Coordinates of C-alpha atoms and ligand atoms in Angstrom, one line a residue:
Chain Z
L1 CA 26.6 -6.0 9.2
V2 CA 24.7 -3.2 8.8
E3 CA 25.5 0.3 10.3
L4 CA 24.0 3.6 10.7
R5 CA 25.8 6.3 12.7
E6 CA 24.6 9.4 13.9
A7 CA 22.7 9.3 10.1
T8 CA 20.8 12.4 9.5
K9 CA 18.7 13.5 6.1
V10 CA 17.2 16.7 5.8
Y11 CA 15.2 17.8 2.8
G12 CA 15.3 21.8 1.7
S13 CA 16.8 24.3 4.1
G14 CA 16.1 27.5 6.2
P15 CA 13.1 27.3 8.2
A16 CA 11.8 25.0 6.0
A17 CA 13.8 22.4 6.1
V18 CA 12.4 18.7 6.6
H19 CA 14.6 16.7 9.3
A20 CA 13.6 13.3 7.7
L21 CA 16.4 11.4 9.8
A22 CA 17.9 13.5 13.0
G23 CA 20.3 11.3 14.0
V24 CA 19.9 7.6 13.5
N25 CA 22.2 4.7 15.2
L26 CA 21.6 1.4 14.8
A27 CA 23.4 -1.6 14.0
I28 CA 22.3 -5.0 12.9
G29 CA 24.1 -8.2 12.7
E30 CA 24.2 -11.0 10.2
G31 CA 21.0 -13.3 10.7
E32 CA 18.9 -10.8 12.5
F33 CA 15.2 -10.4 12.0
V34 CA 14.6 -6.8 13.1
A35 CA 11.3 -5.3 12.6
I36 CA 11.3 -1.3 12.4
M37 CA 8.1 0.1 13.3
G38 CA 7.1 4.3 14.1
P39 CA 4.1 7.0 13.3
S40 CA 3.9 7.8 9.5
G41 CA 6.6 9.9 8.8
S42 CA 8.8 9.3 11.2
G43 CA 12.0 8.4 9.2
K44 CA 11.5 4.8 8.4
S45 CA 11.5 4.1 4.4
T46 CA 14.3 7.1 4.4
A47 CA 16.4 5.2 6.7
M48 CA 15.6 1.8 4.4
N49 CA 16.8 3.8 1.5
I50 CA 19.9 4.5 2.9
I51 CA 20.7 0.9 4.2
G52 CA 19.4 -0.4 0.9
C53 CA 22.0 1.9 -0.7
L54 CA 19.6 3.5 -2.7
D55 CA 20.1 7.3 -1.0
T56 CA 22.8 8.6 1.0
P57 CA 22.7 10.4 4.3
T58 CA 23.0 14.2 4.5
A59 CA 25.3 14.0 7.4
G60 CA 26.5 11.1 9.4
E61 CA 27.6 7.1 8.2
Y62 CA 26.4 4.4 6.8
R63 CA 28.9 0.9 6.9
F64 CA 27.8 -2.1 5.3
K65 CA 30.2 -5.2 6.2
G66 CA 32.3 -2.5 7.6
I67 CA 32.5 -0.6 4.3
A68 CA 31.8 2.9 4.4
V69 CA 29.0 3.2 1.7
G70 CA 29.3 7.2 1.5
Q71 CA 32.8 6.8 0.2
L72 CA 31.7 4.8 -3.1
S73 CA 30.8 5.9 -6.0
R74 CA 27.4 5.5 -7.2
N75 CA 28.1 2.6 -9.8
Q76 CA 29.9 0.8 -6.8
R77 CA 26.7 1.0 -4.6
T78 CA 25.0 0.1 -7.4
L79 CA 27.1 -3.1 -7.7
L80 CA 27.0 -3.6 -3.7
R81 CA 23.4 -3.6 -3.5
R82 CA 22.5 -5.8 -6.6
H83 CA 25.1 -8.0 -4.8
F84 CA 23.9 -8.4 -1.9
L85 CA 20.5 -6.8 -1.0
G86 CA 16.9 -7.5 -1.5
F87 CA 14.4 -4.9 -1.3
V88 CA 10.5 -5.0 -0.8
F89 CA 9.5 -1.1 -1.5
Q90 CA 6.7 0.3 0.2
G91 CA 5.0 1.0 -3.2
F92 CA 6.2 -2.0 -4.7
N93 CA 7.9 -0.1 -7.8
L94 CA 7.1 -2.9 -10.2
L95 CA 7.7 -2.4 -14.0
A96 CA 4.0 -1.7 -15.2
R97 CA 3.6 -3.3 -18.6
T98 CA 6.0 -6.4 -17.9
T99 CA 4.7 -9.3 -16.3
A100 CA 5.0 -10.7 -13.4
V101 CA 7.8 -13.3 -14.2
E102 CA 9.8 -10.8 -16.1
N103 CA 9.4 -8.5 -12.8
V104 CA 10.8 -11.7 -10.6
E105 CA 13.5 -12.0 -13.4
L106 CA 15.0 -8.7 -13.0
P107 CA 17.4 -9.3 -10.4
L108 CA 18.9 -12.5 -12.0
I109 CA 19.5 -10.5 -15.6
Y110 CA 21.5 -8.2 -13.4
R111 CA 23.3 -11.4 -12.4
G112 CA 24.0 -12.6 -15.7
M113 CA 22.4 -15.6 -15.3
A114 CA 21.2 -17.7 -18.6
P115 CA 17.4 -17.4 -19.4
A116 CA 16.4 -20.8 -18.7
E117 CA 17.9 -20.7 -15.2
R118 CA 16.4 -17.2 -14.6
R119 CA 13.0 -18.5 -15.7
R120 CA 13.1 -21.7 -13.4
L121 CA 14.1 -19.6 -10.4
A122 CA 11.6 -16.5 -11.1
L123 CA 8.6 -19.3 -11.5
G124 CA 10.0 -20.6 -8.1
A125 CA 9.9 -17.4 -6.2
L126 CA 6.6 -16.8 -7.3
R127 CA 5.2 -20.4 -6.8
R128 CA 6.5 -19.5 -3.3
V129 CA 4.6 -16.5 -2.5
G130 CA 1.2 -18.4 -3.7
L131 CA 1.1 -16.9 -7.5
E132 CA 1.2 -19.7 -9.6
G133 CA -1.0 -18.9 -12.8
R134 CA -0.7 -15.3 -12.1
E135 CA 3.3 -15.6 -13.8
H136 CA 2.0 -13.8 -17.4
H137 CA -0.1 -11.2 -15.8
T138 CA 1.2 -7.6 -15.6
S139 CA 0.6 -5.3 -13.0
S140 CA -2.6 -4.0 -13.9
E141 CA -4.1 -7.4 -14.3
L142 CA -3.3 -8.3 -10.6
S143 CA -4.9 -7.0 -7.3
G144 CA -3.5 -4.9 -5.0
G145 CA -2.2 -7.9 -2.8
Q146 CA -0.8 -9.5 -6.0
Q147 CA 1.3 -7.0 -7.0
Q148 CA 3.0 -6.8 -3.3
R149 CA 3.6 -10.5 -3.9
V150 CA 5.4 -10.0 -7.2
A151 CA 7.6 -7.3 -5.2
I152 CA 8.2 -9.9 -2.5
A153 CA 9.3 -12.6 -5.1
R154 CA 11.6 -10.2 -6.7
A155 CA 13.1 -9.7 -3.4
I156 CA 13.8 -13.1 -2.3
V157 CA 14.6 -14.5 -5.9
T158 CA 18.1 -14.2 -5.8
D159 CA 18.6 -15.1 -2.0
P160 CA 19.6 -11.9 -0.8
A161 CA 22.3 -11.7 2.1
V162 CA 19.9 -9.0 3.7
L163 CA 16.1 -8.9 2.9
L164 CA 14.7 -5.3 3.4
A165 CA 11.0 -5.1 3.1
D166 CA 8.7 -1.8 3.9
E167 CA 5.2 -2.7 4.7
P168 CA 5.3 -6.2 3.0
T169 CA 1.8 -7.1 4.1
G170 CA 0.0 -3.9 4.1
N171 CA -2.3 -5.4 1.0
L172 CA -2.6 -8.6 2.2
D173 CA -5.2 -10.6 4.3
T174 CA -4.3 -12.2 7.4
K175 CA -4.0 -15.6 5.8
T176 CA -2.0 -14.4 2.8
S177 CA 0.3 -12.3 5.5
R178 CA 0.8 -15.2 7.7
E179 CA 2.0 -17.5 4.9
I180 CA 4.6 -14.1 3.7
M181 CA 6.0 -14.3 7.2
E182 CA 6.4 -17.6 7.8
L183 CA 8.4 -18.0 4.0
V184 CA 10.6 -15.1 5.3
A185 CA 10.8 -16.6 9.1
T186 CA 12.3 -19.7 7.0
L187 CA 14.6 -17.8 4.6
N188 CA 16.1 -16.4 7.6
R189 CA 15.7 -19.7 10.1
D190 CA 17.1 -22.0 7.3
Q191 CA 19.2 -19.8 4.7
G192 CA 20.7 -17.2 7.1
I193 CA 19.3 -14.3 5.5
T194 CA 19.0 -11.0 7.7
V195 CA 15.5 -9.5 7.1
I196 CA 15.3 -6.1 8.1
M197 CA 11.7 -5.3 7.8
V198 CA 9.3 -2.1 8.3
T199 CA 5.7 -2.7 9.4
H200 CA 2.9 -1.0 11.4
E201 CA 1.2 -4.4 12.3
T202 CA 2.2 -6.0 15.9
D203 CA 1.5 -9.3 14.4
I204 CA 3.6 -9.2 11.7
A205 CA 6.2 -7.4 13.7
A206 CA 5.9 -10.7 15.8
Y207 CA 7.8 -13.2 13.7
A208 CA 11.2 -10.8 14.3
R209 CA 13.5 -11.1 17.4
R210 CA 14.0 -7.3 17.8
A211 CA 12.0 -4.4 17.4
I212 CA 13.3 -0.8 16.9
R213 CA 11.2 1.7 17.2
F214 CA 11.5 5.4 15.6
L215 CA 9.9 9.0 16.7
D216 CA 10.9 11.9 14.6
G217 CA 13.7 11.1 12.8
R218 CA 15.5 8.9 15.6
V219 CA 15.1 5.7 17.2
E220 CA 13.0 5.7 20.1
S221 CA 13.8 2.4 21.8
D222 CA 15.2 -0.8 20.3
V223 CA 14.3 -3.9 22.4
P224 CA 14.5 -7.8 22.1
R225 CA 11.5 -9.5 21.3
R226 CA 10.5 -12.6 23.0
E227 CA 10.1 -15.1 19.9
A228 CA 6.6 -15.6 18.8
Chain Y
L1 CA -28.3 3.2 -3.1
V2 CA -25.9 1.1 -4.4
E3 CA -26.9 -2.2 -5.7
L4 CA -25.1 -5.4 -7.4
R5 CA -27.1 -7.9 -9.1
E6 CA -25.3 -11.1 -10.1
A7 CA -22.5 -8.7 -11.2
T8 CA -19.6 -10.7 -13.2
K9 CA -16.8 -9.8 -14.1
V10 CA -14.6 -11.8 -16.5
Y11 CA -10.9 -10.9 -18.3
G12 CA -9.7 -12.9 -21.1
S13 CA -11.4 -16.3 -22.4
G14 CA -11.2 -19.8 -22.9
P15 CA -9.5 -21.7 -20.3
A16 CA -7.2 -18.9 -19.2
A17 CA -10.3 -16.7 -18.7
V18 CA -9.9 -15.1 -15.0
H19 CA -13.4 -15.0 -13.2
A20 CA -12.8 -11.4 -10.8
L21 CA -16.6 -11.6 -10.2
A22 CA -18.8 -14.9 -10.8
G23 CA -22.2 -13.3 -9.5
V24 CA -21.8 -10.7 -6.8
N25 CA -25.4 -9.7 -5.0
L26 CA -25.4 -6.8 -2.7
A27 CA -27.5 -3.9 -1.7
I28 CA -26.4 -0.6 0.4
G29 CA -28.6 1.5 1.8
E30 CA -27.7 5.4 2.6
G31 CA -25.8 6.2 5.7
E32 CA -24.3 2.6 5.5
F33 CA -20.6 1.9 6.9
V34 CA -19.4 -0.9 5.5
A35 CA -16.5 -3.1 5.6
I36 CA -15.6 -5.3 2.5
M37 CA -13.0 -8.2 3.4
G38 CA -11.9 -11.7 2.0
P39 CA -8.4 -12.9 0.8
S40 CA -6.2 -11.4 -1.5
G41 CA -7.4 -11.4 -5.2
S42 CA -11.1 -12.4 -4.1
G43 CA -12.6 -9.6 -6.3
K44 CA -12.9 -6.7 -3.7
S45 CA -11.2 -3.9 -5.8
T46 CA -12.8 -4.9 -9.0
A47 CA -16.6 -4.6 -7.2
M48 CA -15.5 -1.0 -5.5
N49 CA -14.4 0.0 -9.5
I50 CA -17.8 -1.1 -10.5
I51 CA -19.5 0.7 -7.3
G52 CA -17.2 3.7 -8.2
C53 CA -18.5 3.7 -11.6
L54 CA -15.2 3.3 -13.0
D55 CA -15.8 0.0 -14.3
T56 CA -18.5 -2.2 -15.6
P57 CA -19.8 -5.7 -15.2
T58 CA -19.1 -8.2 -18.1
A59 CA -22.8 -9.5 -16.8
G60 CA -25.5 -8.6 -14.2
E61 CA -26.3 -5.3 -13.2
Y62 CA -25.1 -2.4 -11.2
R63 CA -27.8 0.2 -9.7
F64 CA -26.9 3.4 -8.0
K65 CA -29.7 5.4 -6.5
G66 CA -31.9 3.1 -9.0
I67 CA -30.0 3.9 -12.2
A68 CA -28.9 1.4 -14.1
V69 CA -25.6 2.7 -14.5
G70 CA -24.7 0.0 -17.6
Q71 CA -27.2 1.9 -19.7
L72 CA -25.1 5.4 -19.3
S73 CA -22.6 7.0 -21.9
R74 CA -19.1 6.5 -20.4
N75 CA -19.7 10.7 -19.8
Q76 CA -22.8 10.3 -17.7
R77 CA -21.0 7.7 -15.3
T78 CA -18.3 10.0 -15.0
L79 CA -20.6 12.9 -14.2
L80 CA -22.5 10.7 -11.9
R81 CA -19.3 9.7 -9.9
R82 CA -18.0 13.1 -9.6
H83 CA -21.2 14.4 -7.9
F84 CA -22.0 11.5 -5.5
L85 CA -18.3 9.6 -4.9
G86 CA -15.4 10.0 -3.1
F87 CA -12.9 7.2 -3.7
V88 CA -9.4 6.4 -2.0
F89 CA -7.7 3.9 -4.3
Q90 CA -5.9 1.0 -3.4
G91 CA -2.5 2.4 -4.9
F92 CA -3.6 5.9 -3.9
N93 CA -3.6 7.5 -7.3
L94 CA -1.8 10.7 -6.7
L95 CA -0.5 13.3 -9.4
A96 CA 3.1 12.4 -9.1
R97 CA 4.6 15.9 -9.8
T98 CA 1.7 17.5 -8.3
T99 CA 1.5 18.9 -4.5
A100 CA -0.9 17.5 -1.8
V101 CA -3.1 20.3 -1.9
E102 CA -3.6 20.7 -5.6
N103 CA -4.3 16.8 -5.7
V104 CA -7.1 17.3 -3.1
E105 CA -8.3 20.8 -4.7
L106 CA -9.1 18.1 -8.3
P107 CA -12.4 17.0 -7.6
L108 CA -13.0 20.5 -6.8
I109 CA -11.8 22.1 -10.2
Y110 CA -14.3 19.6 -11.3
R111 CA -17.0 21.1 -9.7
G112 CA -16.9 24.6 -11.2
M113 CA -15.4 25.8 -7.6
A114 CA -13.8 29.4 -7.2
P115 CA -9.7 29.3 -6.8
A116 CA -10.2 30.9 -3.1
E117 CA -12.8 28.5 -1.7
R118 CA -11.0 25.4 -3.3
R119 CA -8.1 26.2 -1.4
R120 CA -9.9 26.8 1.6
L121 CA -11.8 23.2 1.4
A122 CA -8.5 21.8 0.3
L123 CA -6.1 22.7 3.1
G124 CA -8.8 22.1 5.8
A125 CA -9.6 18.4 4.4
L126 CA -5.6 18.1 4.9
R127 CA -5.4 19.8 8.1
R128 CA -8.3 16.9 8.9
V129 CA -6.0 14.1 7.6
G130 CA -2.9 15.4 10.2
L131 CA -1.1 16.8 7.0
E132 CA -0.6 20.2 8.3
G133 CA 2.8 21.6 6.8
R134 CA 2.5 19.1 4.0
E135 CA 0.3 20.8 1.9
H136 CA 3.1 22.0 -1.0
H137 CA 5.3 18.8 -1.1
T138 CA 4.8 16.6 -4.0
S139 CA 4.2 13.0 -4.0
S140 CA 8.0 11.7 -4.0
E141 CA 8.3 14.2 -1.0
L142 CA 5.8 12.4 1.2
S143 CA 6.0 9.1 3.4
G144 CA 3.6 6.4 1.9
G145 CA 1.4 7.0 4.8
Q146 CA 1.3 10.9 4.3
Q147 CA 0.1 9.8 0.4
Q148 CA -2.0 7.4 1.5
R149 CA -3.7 10.5 3.7
V150 CA -3.2 13.1 1.1
A151 CA -5.6 10.7 -1.1
I152 CA -8.3 10.5 1.6
A153 CA -8.4 13.7 1.9
R154 CA -8.8 14.2 -1.8
A155 CA -11.7 11.5 -1.6
I156 CA -13.7 13.3 1.5
V157 CA -13.5 17.0 0.2
T158 CA -16.5 17.1 -1.8
D159 CA -18.1 15.8 1.1
P160 CA -19.3 12.9 -1.3
A161 CA -22.9 11.4 -0.9
V162 CA -20.8 7.8 -1.0
L163 CA -17.3 7.3 0.5
L164 CA -15.1 4.0 -1.0
A165 CA -12.2 3.5 0.6
D166 CA -10.0 0.6 -0.7
E167 CA -7.2 -0.6 1.8
P168 CA -7.5 3.5 3.4
T169 CA -5.2 2.4 6.3
G170 CA -2.6 0.0 4.4
N171 CA 0.2 2.7 5.3
L172 CA -0.8 3.8 7.9
D173 CA 0.8 3.0 11.9
T174 CA -1.7 2.4 14.9
K175 CA -2.6 5.6 16.2
T176 CA -2.5 7.9 12.8
S177 CA -5.0 4.4 11.3
R178 CA -7.1 5.0 15.0
E179 CA -7.6 8.6 13.8
I180 CA -8.5 8.3 10.4
M181 CA -10.6 5.8 11.3
E182 CA -12.4 8.5 13.6
L183 CA -12.6 11.2 11.3
V184 CA -14.1 8.7 9.0
A185 CA -16.6 7.7 11.6
T186 CA -17.6 11.2 12.3
L187 CA -18.5 11.8 8.4
N188 CA -20.6 8.7 8.5
R189 CA -22.6 9.5 11.8
D190 CA -22.9 13.3 11.7
Q191 CA -23.4 14.2 8.4
G192 CA -24.7 10.9 6.9
I193 CA -22.1 9.7 4.4
T194 CA -22.4 6.5 3.1
V195 CA -18.8 4.6 3.7
I196 CA -17.8 1.4 2.0
M197 CA -14.5 0.2 2.9
V198 CA -12.2 -2.4 1.9
T199 CA -9.8 -3.6 4.5
H200 CA -7.8 -6.7 5.8
E201 CA -7.7 -5.4 9.5
T202 CA -10.3 -6.5 12.0
D203 CA -9.3 -3.2 14.1
I204 CA -10.4 -1.3 11.3
A205 CA -13.3 -3.0 9.7
A206 CA -14.8 -2.9 14.0
Y207 CA -15.7 0.5 12.9
A208 CA -18.0 -0.6 10.6
R209 CA -21.6 -1.8 11.5
R210 CA -21.8 -4.6 8.7
A211 CA -19.2 -6.7 7.2
I212 CA -19.3 -8.5 3.6
R213 CA -17.1 -11.3 2.9
F214 CA -15.7 -12.1 -0.5
L215 CA -14.2 -15.3 -1.6
D216 CA -13.2 -16.2 -5.1
G217 CA -15.3 -13.5 -6.7
R218 CA -18.5 -14.2 -4.6
V219 CA -19.8 -12.9 -1.5
E220 CA -19.2 -15.1 1.1
S221 CA -21.1 -13.4 4.1
D222 CA -22.6 -10.3 5.2
V223 CA -23.4 -9.8 8.5
P224 CA -24.3 -6.9 10.8
R225 CA -21.5 -6.3 13.4
R226 CA -22.0 -5.0 16.7
E227 CA -21.2 -1.6 17.0
A228 CA -17.2 -1.4 18.2
Ligands
ATP1 N1 -6.9 -7.1 -16.1 C1 -7.0 -8.5 -15.5 N2 -6.6 -9.5 -16.3 C2 -6.7 -10.6 -16.0 N3 -7.0 -10.7 -14.5 C3 -7.5 -9.9 -13.6 C4 -7.3 -8.3 -14.2 N4 -7.5 -7.5 -13.3 C5 -7.7 -8.4 -12.5 N5 -7.9 -9.7 -12.3 C6 -7.7 -10.7 -11.6 O1 -9.0 -10.5 -11.0 C7 -9.0 -10.8 -9.3 C8 -9.8 -10.0 -8.3 O2 -8.8 -8.9 -8.7 P1 -9.2 -7.9 -7.4 O3 -8.1 -6.7 -7.9 O4 -10.6 -7.6 -7.0 O5 -8.7 -8.4 -6.2 P2 -8.8 -8.1 -4.4 O6 -9.8 -8.6 -3.7 O7 -8.8 -6.5 -4.4 O8 -7.5 -8.7 -4.2 P3 -6.4 -7.6 -3.3 O9 -6.8 -8.1 -1.4 O10 -5.0 -8.1 -3.3 O11 -6.3 -6.2 -3.5 C9 -7.6 -11.4 -9.2 O12 -7.3 -12.7 -9.3 C10 -6.5 -10.7 -10.2 O13 -5.6 -11.6 -10.8
ATP2 N1 12.0 14.7 -1.1 C1 11.6 15.0 0.3 N2 11.2 16.2 0.5 C2 10.9 16.9 1.9 N3 10.3 16.1 2.6 C3 10.3 14.6 2.6 C4 11.1 14.3 0.9 N4 11.4 13.2 1.1 C5 10.8 12.8 2.6 N5 10.1 13.5 3.0 C6 9.7 13.3 4.7 O1 10.6 13.0 5.6 C7 9.6 12.3 6.7 C8 9.9 11.1 6.5 O2 9.8 10.3 5.6 P1 9.5 8.4 5.5 O3 9.0 7.9 4.3 O4 10.9 8.0 6.0 O5 8.8 8.3 6.8 P2 8.0 6.8 6.8 O6 8.1 6.5 8.7 O7 8.2 5.8 6.4 O8 6.5 7.3 7.1 P3 5.1 5.9 6.7 O9 5.0 4.5 7.4 O10 4.1 7.1 6.3 O11 5.8 5.6 5.5 C9 8.4 13.0 6.1 O12 7.3 13.8 7.1 C10 8.3 13.3 4.5 O13 7.4 14.1 4.3
MG3 MG1 7.6 4.6 5.2
MG4 MG1 -7.5 -5.2 -4.4

C-alpha cells in the first residue's frame, strides 16, 4: 500500500546541506498498525509528509497503491490525499479562528458532502475523542490537549484508508492518551484502517504491531512487536 | 514567591460558562522544582498563564514576591515578566520567519543587551539544548522537537528567577527529553532557578520534588516527591 524506495530529502546544498532523509526503504501493507520512532531530527515527520503526499523526495521513489506519486501533478496528489488519507500533524495545523466542528468538517467539504450529513459526522467524531460540549470553541478557546483531539477527529472523520498520525498524544494525559489509542486500535481492527503513527512514547507504540526506528535519516530497525 | 489564592477563571457567562479555574490555591517557594499534572482541560495552562503574568484571574488573587499582580498595570506586568520569568509555551510560540538564534535573543533585546553579548548568550543556550548547527534555521526548517528546544533555550537564556515550562518534552524522544531535564535540574540545583513544569509524563515529573495535581479547575492533590 505504502512504499518508500531509497527516499532521500536534502535541504540546501553544498557543505551546509541537510540530509533530512538519506535513503529510506520501507513497505507497509493494508491494515497494518505501525509505530515510527527515533530521535528528534531523525526524519520521521519528513517521511510522514512524503507518505501523506504533502512533499516529494529529492531522490528515490514513493509508491502509494503501486502508483508512482512523484509522477503525479500537484492536483492529482491533492486528490489522492483527500480520497485516501487522514493526517494528524505534529503541530495540529488547525484553522485558528474556526470552531472545532468547522475544522472537523473540512475534509467532508472537500468530498462534496451535504451540510446536514457533514455536521452529523463531524459531531460524531468530536464525541468519539471526548470533546462533546467543545464543538463551537475556536482553537484559542481550547486547551493544548483539546486542540490535539480536534486534529485527531478531523483525521478520522472521513474513515480514511490510511491514518497518518505524527505524535498524536504528545499533549494528552495518560488516561486521555489511552482512550485515543483504544479508538485508533478499534478503527484499525474493525474498519481495517491502516495506521502509521510517529511517537516517542513506548506505551503508545505498544498499541502498534510493528516498530520502525529512524536514525539520521535512515531506517535503523524494522521489527514486529508482540501485541500489547 | 508564587502564590495563587482562590484563583478563578471563567470564560463566557450563563449556562455555557466554562470554569477553567474554580478556586485554585497554591504557594511555591524560591528554589522549588514543582511538577503540575492532571487531565487535559483541567486548567494547568490557564494557571501557568496567570502565574506567568500573561493573564489575570476573574476572581481570587495572584501574588508574585508578595506583589498583588492584579493591581499592576499591563505595562508593569510586562516589566515584571521580562525581568523574572522564562516561559516555555505549550505551543512553543516561536516567531515563524525568524531564525532560532534570533528567537532566543528576543528576551535579551528586551533587556537592552548589546548585540555581541546577546549573540554569545543565545548561541550558548542553543548549544546547551543540543541545537548547534541549527542556529540559522527558521521554524519551518526545524523538526517539532527542535522547535521545542528553541523555545526552551529562549526561556533559559536570561537565567530567569522562575522558569515556567508547559509540556516542555511533549515532542522529544526519550534520550533528548532526559538531556533537557538534566539541564533543567542543573539550573534548579546550581543556580537556584525556581522551576514550575506542566507535564503528563511520570518520568519527566520524577525530576521535580513536588507534584501538584489538577482536576476540573482545582488542585486535587499537592504532595512532595521522593527525589528520583
Ligand atoms: N477562551 C476560552 N473560552 C472558553 N473556554 C476556554 C478558553 N480558554 C480555555 N478554555 C477552557 O478552559 C479549560 C482549561 O484549559 P487549559 O488550557 O488550562 O487546560 P490544560 O489543563 O492546560 O489542558 P491540556 O492538558 O489539554 O493542555 C479547558 O476546558 C478549555 O476548553
Ligand atoms: N526546510 C528545511 N531546511 C533545512 N533543514 C530542514 C528543513 N526541514 C527539516 N529540516 C531538517 O530535517 C531534519 C529532519 O526533520 P524531521 O522534522 O523529519 O525530524 P523528526 O524526526 O520529525 O523530529 P522530531 O522528533 O523532533 O519531530 C531535521 O534535522 C531538520 O532540522
Ligand atoms: Mg517530527
Ligand atoms: Mg495545557
